[in-house]
PDB file of N, CA, C and O in Angstrom:
ATOM      1  N   LEU U  16      -1.405  -8.746  -5.738  1.00  0.00           N
ATOM      2  CA  LEU U  16      -2.223  -9.227  -6.844  1.00  0.00           C
ATOM      3  C   LEU U  16      -1.381 -10.067  -7.798  1.00  0.00           C
ATOM      4  O   LEU U  16      -1.800 -11.111  -8.219  1.00  0.00           O
ATOM      5  N   LEU U  17      -0.196  -9.583  -8.080  1.00  0.00           N
ATOM      6  CA  LEU U  17       0.664 -10.340  -8.990  1.00  0.00           C
ATOM      7  C   LEU U  17       1.197 -11.603  -8.341  1.00  0.00           C
ATOM      8  O   LEU U  17       1.453 -12.587  -9.017  1.00  0.00           O
ATOM      9  N   GLY U  18       1.340 -11.588  -7.008  1.00  0.00           N
ATOM     10  CA  GLY U  18       1.838 -12.749  -6.292  1.00  0.00           C
ATOM     11  C   GLY U  18       0.770 -13.775  -5.989  1.00  0.00           C
ATOM     12  O   GLY U  18       1.070 -14.870  -5.531  1.00  0.00           O
ATOM     13  N   GLY U  19      -0.485 -13.440  -6.201  1.00  0.00           N
ATOM     14  CA  GLY U  19      -1.559 -14.397  -6.022  1.00  0.00           C
ATOM     15  C   GLY U  19      -2.284 -14.333  -4.692  1.00  0.00           C
ATOM     16  O   GLY U  19      -3.242 -15.058  -4.490  1.00  0.00           O
ATOM     17  N   ASP U  20      -1.871 -13.473  -3.762  1.00  0.00           N
ATOM     18  CA  ASP U  20      -2.568 -13.366  -2.479  1.00  0.00           C
ATOM     19  C   ASP U  20      -3.713 -12.377  -2.634  1.00  0.00           C
ATOM     20  O   ASP U  20      -3.550 -11.175  -2.470  1.00  0.00           O
ATOM     21  N   LEU U  21      -4.884 -12.894  -2.962  1.00  0.00           N
ATOM     22  CA  LEU U  21      -6.012 -12.038  -3.295  1.00  0.00           C
ATOM     23  C   LEU U  21      -6.568 -11.296  -2.092  1.00  0.00           C
ATOM     24  O   LEU U  21      -7.032 -10.162  -2.230  1.00  0.00           O
ATOM     25  N   ASP U  22      -6.530 -11.898  -0.922  1.00  0.00           N
ATOM     26  CA  ASP U  22      -7.013 -11.198   0.271  1.00  0.00           C
ATOM     27  C   ASP U  22      -6.165  -9.965   0.554  1.00  0.00           C
ATOM     28  O   ASP U  22      -6.699  -8.878   0.813  1.00  0.00           O
ATOM     29  N   ASP U  23      -4.850 -10.121   0.511  1.00  0.00           N
ATOM     30  CA  ASP U  23      -3.956  -8.980   0.729  1.00  0.00           C
ATOM     31  C   ASP U  23      -4.124  -7.933  -0.366  1.00  0.00           C
ATOM     32  O   ASP U  23      -4.108  -6.731  -0.090  1.00  0.00           O
ATOM     33  N   ALA U  24      -4.302  -8.386  -1.602  1.00  0.00           N
ATOM     34  CA  ALA U  24      -4.471  -7.453  -2.708  1.00  0.00           C
ATOM     35  C   ALA U  24      -5.763  -6.657  -2.560  1.00  0.00           C
ATOM     36  O   ALA U  24      -5.779  -5.441  -2.784  1.00  0.00           O
ATOM     37  N   ALA U  25      -6.825  -7.322  -2.171  1.00  0.00           N
ATOM     38  CA  ALA U  25      -8.104  -6.636  -1.978  1.00  0.00           C
ATOM     39  C   ALA U  25      -8.009  -5.638  -0.832  1.00  0.00           C
ATOM     40  O   ALA U  25      -8.519  -4.514  -0.928  1.00  0.00           O
ATOM     41  N   THR U  26      -7.356  -6.024   0.238  1.00  0.00           N
ATOM     42  CA  THR U  26      -7.177  -5.117   1.377  1.00  0.00           C
ATOM     43  C   THR U  26      -6.334  -3.908   0.975  1.00  0.00           C
ATOM     44  O   THR U  26      -6.660  -2.763   1.318  1.00  0.00           O
ATOM     45  N   ALA U  27      -5.270  -4.142   0.231  1.00  0.00           N
ATOM     46  CA  ALA U  27      -4.412  -3.036  -0.223  1.00  0.00           C
ATOM     47  C   ALA U  27      -5.188  -2.087  -1.129  1.00  0.00           C
ATOM     48  O   ALA U  27      -5.078  -0.861  -0.985  1.00  0.00           O
ATOM     49  N   ALA U  28      -5.988  -2.628  -2.041  1.00  0.00           N
ATOM     50  CA  ALA U  28      -6.779  -1.781  -2.935  1.00  0.00           C
ATOM     51  C   ALA U  28      -7.789  -0.966  -2.141  1.00  0.00           C
ATOM     52  O   ALA U  28      -7.982   0.229  -2.388  1.00  0.00           O
ATOM     53  N   HIS U  29      -8.421  -1.597  -1.173  1.00  0.00           N
ATOM     54  CA  HIS U  29      -9.401  -0.899  -0.330  1.00  0.00           C
ATOM     55  C   HIS U  29      -8.740   0.234   0.454  1.00  0.00           C
ATOM     56  O   HIS U  29      -9.252   1.361   0.500  1.00  0.00           O
ATOM     57  N   ASN U  30      -7.606  -0.060   1.059  1.00  0.00           N
ATOM     58  CA  ASN U  30      -6.890   0.960   1.836  1.00  0.00           C
ATOM     59  C   ASN U  30      -6.404   2.099   0.950  1.00  0.00           C
ATOM     60  O   ASN U  30      -6.450   3.274   1.342  1.00  0.00           O
ATOM     61  N   MET U  31      -5.943   1.771  -0.242  1.00  0.00           N
ATOM     62  CA  MET U  31      -5.476   2.788  -1.167  1.00  0.00           C
ATOM     63  C   MET U  31      -6.639   3.675  -1.603  1.00  0.00           C
ATOM     64  O   MET U  31      -6.502   4.894  -1.711  1.00  0.00           O
ATOM     65  N   LYS U  32      -7.786   3.055  -1.839  1.00  0.00           N
ATOM     66  CA  LYS U  32      -8.973   3.809  -2.242  1.00  0.00           C
ATOM     67  C   LYS U  32      -9.311   4.855  -1.181  1.00  0.00           C
ATOM     68  O   LYS U  32      -9.521   6.029  -1.486  1.00  0.00           O
ATOM     69  N   GLY U  33      -9.339   4.439   0.075  1.00  0.00           N
ATOM     70  CA  GLY U  33      -9.664   5.361   1.165  1.00  0.00           C
ATOM     71  C   GLY U  33      -8.596   6.417   1.387  1.00  0.00           C
ATOM     72  O   GLY U  33      -8.896   7.597   1.575  1.00  0.00           O
ATOM     73  N   GLY U  34      -7.344   6.005   1.357  1.00  0.00           N
ATOM     74  CA  GLY U  34      -6.247   6.945   1.559  1.00  0.00           C
ATOM     75  C   GLY U  34      -6.185   7.989   0.462  1.00  0.00           C
ATOM     76  O   GLY U  34      -5.976   9.178   0.725  1.00  0.00           O
ATOM     77  N   ALA U  35      -6.388   7.554  -0.758  1.00  0.00           N
ATOM     78  CA  ALA U  35      -6.367   8.502  -1.878  1.00  0.00           C
ATOM     79  C   ALA U  35      -7.522   9.486  -1.765  1.00  0.00           C
ATOM     80  O   ALA U  35      -7.357  10.678  -2.049  1.00  0.00           O
ATOM     81  N   ALA U  36      -8.669   9.011  -1.330  1.00  0.00           N
ATOM     82  CA  ALA U  36      -9.817   9.902  -1.170  1.00  0.00           C
ATOM     83  C   ALA U  36      -9.533  10.977  -0.122  1.00  0.00           C
ATOM     84  O   ALA U  36      -9.962  12.122  -0.263  1.00  0.00           O
ATOM     85  N   MET U  37      -8.805  10.612   0.913  1.00  0.00           N
ATOM     86  CA  MET U  37      -8.462  11.583   1.960  1.00  0.00           C
ATOM     87  C   MET U  37      -7.616  12.726   1.418  1.00  0.00           C
ATOM     88  O   MET U  37      -7.673  13.842   1.923  1.00  0.00           O
ATOM     89  N   PHE U  38      -6.815  12.446   0.385  1.00  0.00           N
ATOM     90  CA  PHE U  38      -5.945  13.457  -0.200  1.00  0.00           C
ATOM     91  C   PHE U  38      -6.520  14.034  -1.489  1.00  0.00           C
ATOM     92  O   PHE U  38      -5.808  14.678  -2.251  1.00  0.00           O
ATOM     93  N   ALA U  39      -7.799  13.793  -1.725  1.00  0.00           N
ATOM     94  CA  ALA U  39      -8.491  14.296  -2.925  1.00  0.00           C
ATOM     95  C   ALA U  39      -7.843  13.803  -4.216  1.00  0.00           C
ATOM     96  O   ALA U  39      -7.889  14.478  -5.232  1.00  0.00           O
ATOM     97  N   ALA U  40      -7.241  12.637  -4.162  1.00  0.00           N
ATOM     98  CA  ALA U  40      -6.660  12.016  -5.357  1.00  0.00           C
ATOM     99  C   ALA U  40      -7.743  11.101  -5.939  1.00  0.00           C
ATOM    100  O   ALA U  40      -7.673   9.875  -5.859  1.00  0.00           O
ATOM    101  N   GLU U  41      -8.756  11.742  -6.523  1.00  0.00           N
ATOM    102  CA  GLU U  41      -9.946  11.015  -6.948  1.00  0.00           C
ATOM    103  C   GLU U  41      -9.650   9.922  -7.963  1.00  0.00           C
ATOM    104  O   GLU U  41     -10.198   8.822  -7.879  1.00  0.00           O
ATOM    105  N   SER U  42      -8.776  10.196  -8.926  1.00  0.00           N
ATOM    106  CA  SER U  42      -8.501   9.185  -9.944  1.00  0.00           C
ATOM    107  C   SER U  42      -7.869   7.940  -9.328  1.00  0.00           C
ATOM    108  O   SER U  42      -8.213   6.820  -9.707  1.00  0.00           O
ATOM    109  N   VAL U  43      -6.973   8.126  -8.387  1.00  0.00           N
ATOM    110  CA  VAL U  43      -6.354   6.978  -7.700  1.00  0.00           C
ATOM    111  C   VAL U  43      -7.419   6.208  -6.931  1.00  0.00           C
ATOM    112  O   VAL U  43      -7.474   4.976  -6.978  1.00  0.00           O
ATOM    113  N   SER U  44      -8.282   6.914  -6.237  1.00  0.00           N
ATOM    114  CA  SER U  44      -9.336   6.287  -5.457  1.00  0.00           C
ATOM    115  C   SER U  44     -10.277   5.478  -6.353  1.00  0.00           C
ATOM    116  O   SER U  44     -10.639   4.344  -6.037  1.00  0.00           O
ATOM    117  N   VAL U  45     -10.659   6.054  -7.482  1.00  0.00           N
ATOM    118  CA  VAL U  45     -11.574   5.375  -8.405  1.00  0.00           C
ATOM    119  C   VAL U  45     -10.925   4.115  -8.976  1.00  0.00           C
ATOM    120  O   VAL U  45     -11.541   3.039  -9.019  1.00  0.00           O
ATOM    121  N   ILE U  46      -9.683   4.233  -9.422  1.00  0.00           N
ATOM    122  CA  ILE U  46      -8.999   3.069 -10.007  1.00  0.00           C
ATOM    123  C   ILE U  46      -8.818   1.976  -8.955  1.00  0.00           C
ATOM    124  O   ILE U  46      -9.048   0.793  -9.228  1.00  0.00           O
ATOM    125  N   ALA U  47      -8.407   2.349  -7.745  1.00  0.00           N
ATOM    126  CA  ALA U  47      -8.250   1.364  -6.676  1.00  0.00           C
ATOM    127  C   ALA U  47      -9.591   0.697  -6.373  1.00  0.00           C
ATOM    128  O   ALA U  47      -9.648  -0.514  -6.121  1.00  0.00           O
ATOM    129  N   GLY U  48     -10.669   1.463  -6.419  1.00  0.00           N
ATOM    130  CA  GLY U  48     -11.999   0.893  -6.214  1.00  0.00           C
ATOM    131  C   GLY U  48     -12.356  -0.120  -7.293  1.00  0.00           C
ATOM    132  O   GLY U  48     -12.938  -1.171  -7.012  1.00  0.00           O
ATOM    133  N   HIS U  49     -12.002   0.200  -8.534  1.00  0.00           N
ATOM    134  CA  HIS U  49     -12.240  -0.751  -9.636  1.00  0.00           C
ATOM    135  C   HIS U  49     -11.450  -2.036  -9.395  1.00  0.00           C
ATOM    136  O   HIS U  49     -11.988  -3.141  -9.572  1.00  0.00           O
ATOM    137  N   ILE U  50     -10.196  -1.891  -9.015  1.00  0.00           N
ATOM    138  CA  ILE U  50      -9.368  -3.071  -8.760  1.00  0.00           C
ATOM    139  C   ILE U  50      -9.964  -3.892  -7.623  1.00  0.00           C
ATOM    140  O   ILE U  50     -10.060  -5.120  -7.719  1.00  0.00           O
ATOM    141  N   GLU U  51     -10.386  -3.231  -6.560  1.00  0.00           N
ATOM    142  CA  GLU U  51     -10.991  -3.935  -5.429  1.00  0.00           C
ATOM    143  C   GLU U  51     -12.225  -4.730  -5.884  1.00  0.00           C
ATOM    144  O   GLU U  51     -12.372  -5.904  -5.538  1.00  0.00           O
ATOM    145  N   ARG U  52     -13.089  -4.110  -6.677  1.00  0.00           N
ATOM    146  CA  ARG U  52     -14.295  -4.813  -7.151  1.00  0.00           C
ATOM    147  C   ARG U  52     -13.940  -5.953  -8.096  1.00  0.00           C
ATOM    148  O   ARG U  52     -14.571  -7.018  -8.063  1.00  0.00           O
ATOM    149  N   GLN U  53     -12.947  -5.738  -8.944  1.00  0.00           N
ATOM    150  CA  GLN U  53     -12.565  -6.788  -9.879  1.00  0.00           C
ATOM    151  C   GLN U  53     -11.980  -7.995  -9.154  1.00  0.00           C
ATOM    152  O   GLN U  53     -12.216  -9.136  -9.554  1.00  0.00           O
ATOM    153  N   ILE U  54     -11.244  -7.759  -8.097  1.00  0.00           N
ATOM    154  CA  ILE U  54     -10.741  -8.883  -7.296  1.00  0.00           C
ATOM    155  C   ILE U  54     -11.910  -9.622  -6.662  1.00  0.00           C
ATOM    156  O   ILE U  54     -11.967 -10.851  -6.691  1.00  0.00           O
ATOM    157  N   ALA U  55     -12.858  -8.866  -6.119  1.00  0.00           N
ATOM    158  CA  ALA U  55     -14.009  -9.476  -5.440  1.00  0.00           C
ATOM    159  C   ALA U  55     -14.859 -10.310  -6.390  1.00  0.00           C
ATOM    160  O   ALA U  55     -15.462 -11.305  -5.975  1.00  0.00           O
ATOM    161  N   THR U  56     -14.904  -9.932  -7.663  1.00  0.00           N
ATOM    162  CA  THR U  56     -15.711 -10.666  -8.633  1.00  0.00           C
ATOM    163  C   THR U  56     -14.869 -11.594  -9.504  1.00  0.00           C
ATOM    164  O   THR U  56     -15.334 -12.078 -10.536  1.00  0.00           O
ATOM    165  N   ASP U  57     -13.634 -11.842  -9.067  1.00  0.00           N
ATOM    166  CA  ASP U  57     -12.726 -12.778  -9.726  1.00  0.00           C
ATOM    167  C   ASP U  57     -12.397 -12.376 -11.168  1.00  0.00           C
ATOM    168  O   ASP U  57     -12.213 -13.226 -12.028  1.00  0.00           O
ATOM    169  N   GLU U  58     -12.336 -11.083 -11.422  1.00  0.00           N
ATOM    170  CA  GLU U  58     -11.931 -10.569 -12.732  1.00  0.00           C
ATOM    171  C   GLU U  58     -10.456 -10.173 -12.659  1.00  0.00           C
ATOM    172  O   GLU U  58     -10.090  -9.010 -12.837  1.00  0.00           O
ATOM    173  N   LEU U  59      -9.618 -11.164 -12.389  1.00  0.00           N
ATOM    174  CA  LEU U  59      -8.213 -10.884 -12.111  1.00  0.00           C
ATOM    175  C   LEU U  59      -7.439 -10.315 -13.295  1.00  0.00           C
ATOM    176  O   LEU U  59      -6.629  -9.407 -13.102  1.00  0.00           O
ATOM    177  N   PRO U  60      -7.648 -10.795 -14.529  1.00  0.00           N
ATOM    178  CA  PRO U  60      -6.924 -10.170 -15.639  1.00  0.00           C
ATOM    179  C   PRO U  60      -7.247  -8.673 -15.766  1.00  0.00           C
ATOM    180  O   PRO U  60      -6.357  -7.862 -16.040  1.00  0.00           O
ATOM    181  N   ALA U  61      -8.505  -8.303 -15.563  1.00  0.00           N
ATOM    182  CA  ALA U  61      -8.888  -6.886 -15.636  1.00  0.00           C
ATOM    183  C   ALA U  61      -8.238  -6.097 -14.507  1.00  0.00           C
ATOM    184  O   ALA U  61      -7.774  -4.975 -14.712  1.00  0.00           O
ATOM    185  N   ALA U  62      -8.189  -6.683 -13.313  1.00  0.00           N
ATOM    186  CA  ALA U  62      -7.561  -6.010 -12.178  1.00  0.00           C
ATOM    187  C   ALA U  62      -6.072  -5.816 -12.439  1.00  0.00           C
ATOM    188  O   ALA U  62      -5.523  -4.731 -12.200  1.00  0.00           O
ATOM    189  N   ARG U  63      -5.417  -6.852 -12.940  1.00  0.00           N
ATOM    190  CA  ARG U  63      -3.985  -6.746 -13.237  1.00  0.00           C
ATOM    191  C   ARG U  63      -3.718  -5.692 -14.310  1.00  0.00           C
ATOM    192  O   ARG U  63      -2.722  -4.971 -14.247  1.00  0.00           O
ATOM    193  N   ALA U  64      -4.620  -5.600 -15.276  1.00  0.00           N
ATOM    194  CA  ALA U  64      -4.440  -4.638 -16.361  1.00  0.00           C
ATOM    195  C   ALA U  64      -4.474  -3.199 -15.862  1.00  0.00           C
ATOM    196  O   ALA U  64      -3.877  -2.315 -16.481  1.00  0.00           O
ATOM    197  N   LEU U  65      -5.147  -2.954 -14.749  1.00  0.00           N
ATOM    198  CA  LEU U  65      -5.241  -1.601 -14.202  1.00  0.00           C
ATOM    199  C   LEU U  65      -4.042  -1.205 -13.347  1.00  0.00           C
ATOM    200  O   LEU U  65      -3.923  -0.033 -12.975  1.00  0.00           O
ATOM    201  N   LEU U  66      -3.169  -2.139 -13.033  1.00  0.00           N
ATOM    202  CA  LEU U  66      -2.045  -1.817 -12.157  1.00  0.00           C
ATOM    203  C   LEU U  66      -1.139  -0.737 -12.744  1.00  0.00           C
ATOM    204  O   LEU U  66      -0.692   0.160 -12.025  1.00  0.00           O
ATOM    205  N   GLY U  67      -0.876  -0.789 -14.027  1.00  0.00           N
ATOM    206  CA  GLY U  67      -0.038   0.235 -14.658  1.00  0.00           C
ATOM    207  C   GLY U  67      -0.704   1.602 -14.635  1.00  0.00           C
ATOM    208  O   GLY U  67      -0.057   2.620 -14.396  1.00  0.00           O
ATOM    209  N   VAL U  68      -2.011   1.613 -14.869  1.00  0.00           N
ATOM    210  CA  VAL U  68      -2.769   2.866 -14.811  1.00  0.00           C
ATOM    211  C   VAL U  68      -2.729   3.425 -13.395  1.00  0.00           C
ATOM    212  O   VAL U  68      -2.531   4.624 -13.188  1.00  0.00           O
ATOM    213  N   LEU U  69      -2.916   2.544 -12.419  1.00  0.00           N
ATOM    214  CA  LEU U  69      -2.880   2.964 -11.018  1.00  0.00           C
ATOM    215  C   LEU U  69      -1.515   3.557 -10.668  1.00  0.00           C
ATOM    216  O   LEU U  69      -1.435   4.613 -10.039  1.00  0.00           O
ATOM    217  N   LYS U  70      -0.460   2.903 -11.104  1.00  0.00           N
ATOM    218  CA  LYS U  70       0.894   3.403 -10.818  1.00  0.00           C
ATOM    219  C   LYS U  70       1.091   4.801 -11.408  1.00  0.00           C
ATOM    220  O   LYS U  70       1.614   5.695 -10.746  1.00  0.00           O
ATOM    221  N   SER U  71       0.657   4.995 -12.648  1.00  0.00           N
ATOM    222  CA  SER U  71       0.795   6.301 -13.289  1.00  0.00           C
ATOM    223  C   SER U  71      -0.003   7.374 -12.554  1.00  0.00           C
ATOM    224  O   SER U  71       0.483   8.489 -12.339  1.00  0.00           O
ATOM    225  N   GLU U  72      -1.221   7.043 -12.162  1.00  0.00           N
ATOM    226  CA  GLU U  72      -2.058   8.013 -11.454  1.00  0.00           C
ATOM    227  C   GLU U  72      -1.511   8.320 -10.062  1.00  0.00           C
ATOM    228  O   GLU U  72      -1.606   9.453  -9.594  1.00  0.00           O
ATOM    229  N   MET U  73      -0.926   7.320  -9.422  1.00  0.00           N
ATOM    230  CA  MET U  73      -0.308   7.558  -8.117  1.00  0.00           C
ATOM    231  C   MET U  73       0.875   8.510  -8.261  1.00  0.00           C
ATOM    232  O   MET U  73       1.064   9.401  -7.433  1.00  0.00           O
ATOM    233  N   GLN U  74       1.667   8.340  -9.301  1.00  0.00           N
ATOM    234  CA  GLN U  74       2.794   9.228  -9.546  1.00  0.00           C
ATOM    235  C   GLN U  74       2.308  10.652  -9.798  1.00  0.00           C
ATOM    236  O   GLN U  74       2.839  11.616  -9.259  1.00  0.00           O
ATOM    237  N   ARG U  75       1.272  10.764 -10.615  1.00  0.00           N
ATOM    238  CA  ARG U  75       0.714  12.079 -10.929  1.00  0.00           C
ATOM    239  C   ARG U  75       0.180  12.755  -9.668  1.00  0.00           C
ATOM    240  O   ARG U  75       0.432  13.938  -9.421  1.00  0.00           O
ATOM    241  N   ALA U  76      -0.537  11.991  -8.839  1.00  0.00           N
ATOM    242  CA  ALA U  76      -1.076  12.547  -7.591  1.00  0.00           C
ATOM    243  C   ALA U  76       0.046  12.940  -6.638  1.00  0.00           C
ATOM    244  O   ALA U  76      -0.017  13.986  -5.980  1.00  0.00           O
ATOM    245  N   GLY U  77       1.068  12.110  -6.548  1.00  0.00           N
ATOM    246  CA  GLY U  77       2.210  12.424  -5.686  1.00  0.00           C
ATOM    247  C   GLY U  77       2.923  13.683  -6.136  1.00  0.00           C
ATOM    248  O   GLY U  77       3.297  14.525  -5.313  1.00  0.00           O
ATOM    249  N   ASP U  78       3.086  13.830  -7.446  1.00  0.00           N
ATOM    250  CA  ASP U  78       3.711  15.041  -7.981  1.00  0.00           C
ATOM    251  C   ASP U  78       2.879  16.275  -7.646  1.00  0.00           C
ATOM    252  O   ASP U  78       3.418  17.325  -7.284  1.00  0.00           O
ATOM    253  N   ALA U  79       1.563  16.148  -7.755  1.00  0.00           N
ATOM    254  CA  ALA U  79       0.671  17.264  -7.440  1.00  0.00           C
ATOM    255  C   ALA U  79       0.769  17.641  -5.964  1.00  0.00           C
ATOM    256  O   ALA U  79       0.797  18.827  -5.612  1.00  0.00           O
ATOM    257  N   LEU U  80       0.835  16.650  -5.106  1.00  0.00           N
ATOM    258  CA  LEU U  80       0.979  16.934  -3.666  1.00  0.00           C
ATOM    259  C   LEU U  80       2.297  17.637  -3.359  1.00  0.00           C
ATOM    260  O   LEU U  80       2.341  18.563  -2.550  1.00  0.00           O
ATOM    261  N   LEU U  81       3.360  17.201  -4.024  1.00  0.00           N
ATOM    262  CA  LEU U  81       4.663  17.853  -3.808  1.00  0.00           C
ATOM    263  C   LEU U  81       4.670  19.291  -4.300  1.00  0.00           C
ATOM    264  O   LEU U  81       5.319  20.150  -3.697  1.00  0.00           O
ATOM    265  N   ARG U  82       3.958  19.554  -5.386  1.00  0.00           N
ATOM    266  CA  ARG U  82       3.856  20.940  -5.856  1.00  0.00           C
ATOM    267  C   ARG U  82       3.072  21.788  -4.864  1.00  0.00           C
ATOM    268  O   ARG U  82       3.404  22.935  -4.609  1.00  0.00           O
ATOM    269  N   GLU U  83       2.019  21.211  -4.320  1.00  0.00           N
ATOM    270  CA  GLU U  83       1.166  21.934  -3.380  1.00  0.00           C
ATOM    271  C   GLU U  83       1.843  22.115  -2.015  1.00  0.00           C
ATOM    272  O   GLU U  83       1.695  23.134  -1.368  1.00  0.00           O
ATOM    273  N   PHE U  84       2.572  21.092  -1.599  1.00  0.00           N
ATOM    274  CA  PHE U  84       3.224  21.086  -0.287  1.00  0.00           C
ATOM    275  C   PHE U  84       4.691  20.698  -0.442  1.00  0.00           C
ATOM    276  O   PHE U  84       5.084  19.579  -0.101  1.00  0.00           O
ATOM    277  N   PRO U  85       5.508  21.597  -0.947  1.00  0.00           N
ATOM    278  CA  PRO U  85       6.919  21.256  -1.171  1.00  0.00           C
ATOM    279  C   PRO U  85       7.635  20.954   0.145  1.00  0.00           C
ATOM    280  O   PRO U  85       7.318  21.537   1.171  1.00  0.00           O
ATOM    281  N   PRO U  86       8.594  20.027   0.095  1.00  0.00           N
ATOM    282  CA  PRO U  86       9.371  19.721   1.306  1.00  0.00           C
ATOM    283  C   PRO U  86      10.133  20.966   1.768  1.00  0.00           C
ATOM    284  O   PRO U  86      10.551  21.785   0.960  1.00  0.00           O
ATOM    285  N   THR U  87      10.277  21.083   3.054  1.00  0.00           N
ATOM    286  CA  THR U  87      10.996  22.245   3.591  1.00  0.00           C
ATOM    287  C   THR U  87      12.413  21.891   3.943  1.00  0.00           C
ATOM    288  O   THR U  87      12.794  20.806   4.108  1.00  0.00           O
TER     289      THR U  87
END
């Protein structure tokens, strides 16, 4: 998204939305879905603005997964 390749960005957001849903990371899935829709409707500043939120939620979800399933 930051590099300007909107097709790749939309695909990445779509894949992230589905992958996050598989792990019950609902907030990540919802935010990725918003980004995907914003790219599709050419609302790029709004999509870019959500990247920091997405990163934070991904970190939070990853931390939760590690607590639930600690490495052995």
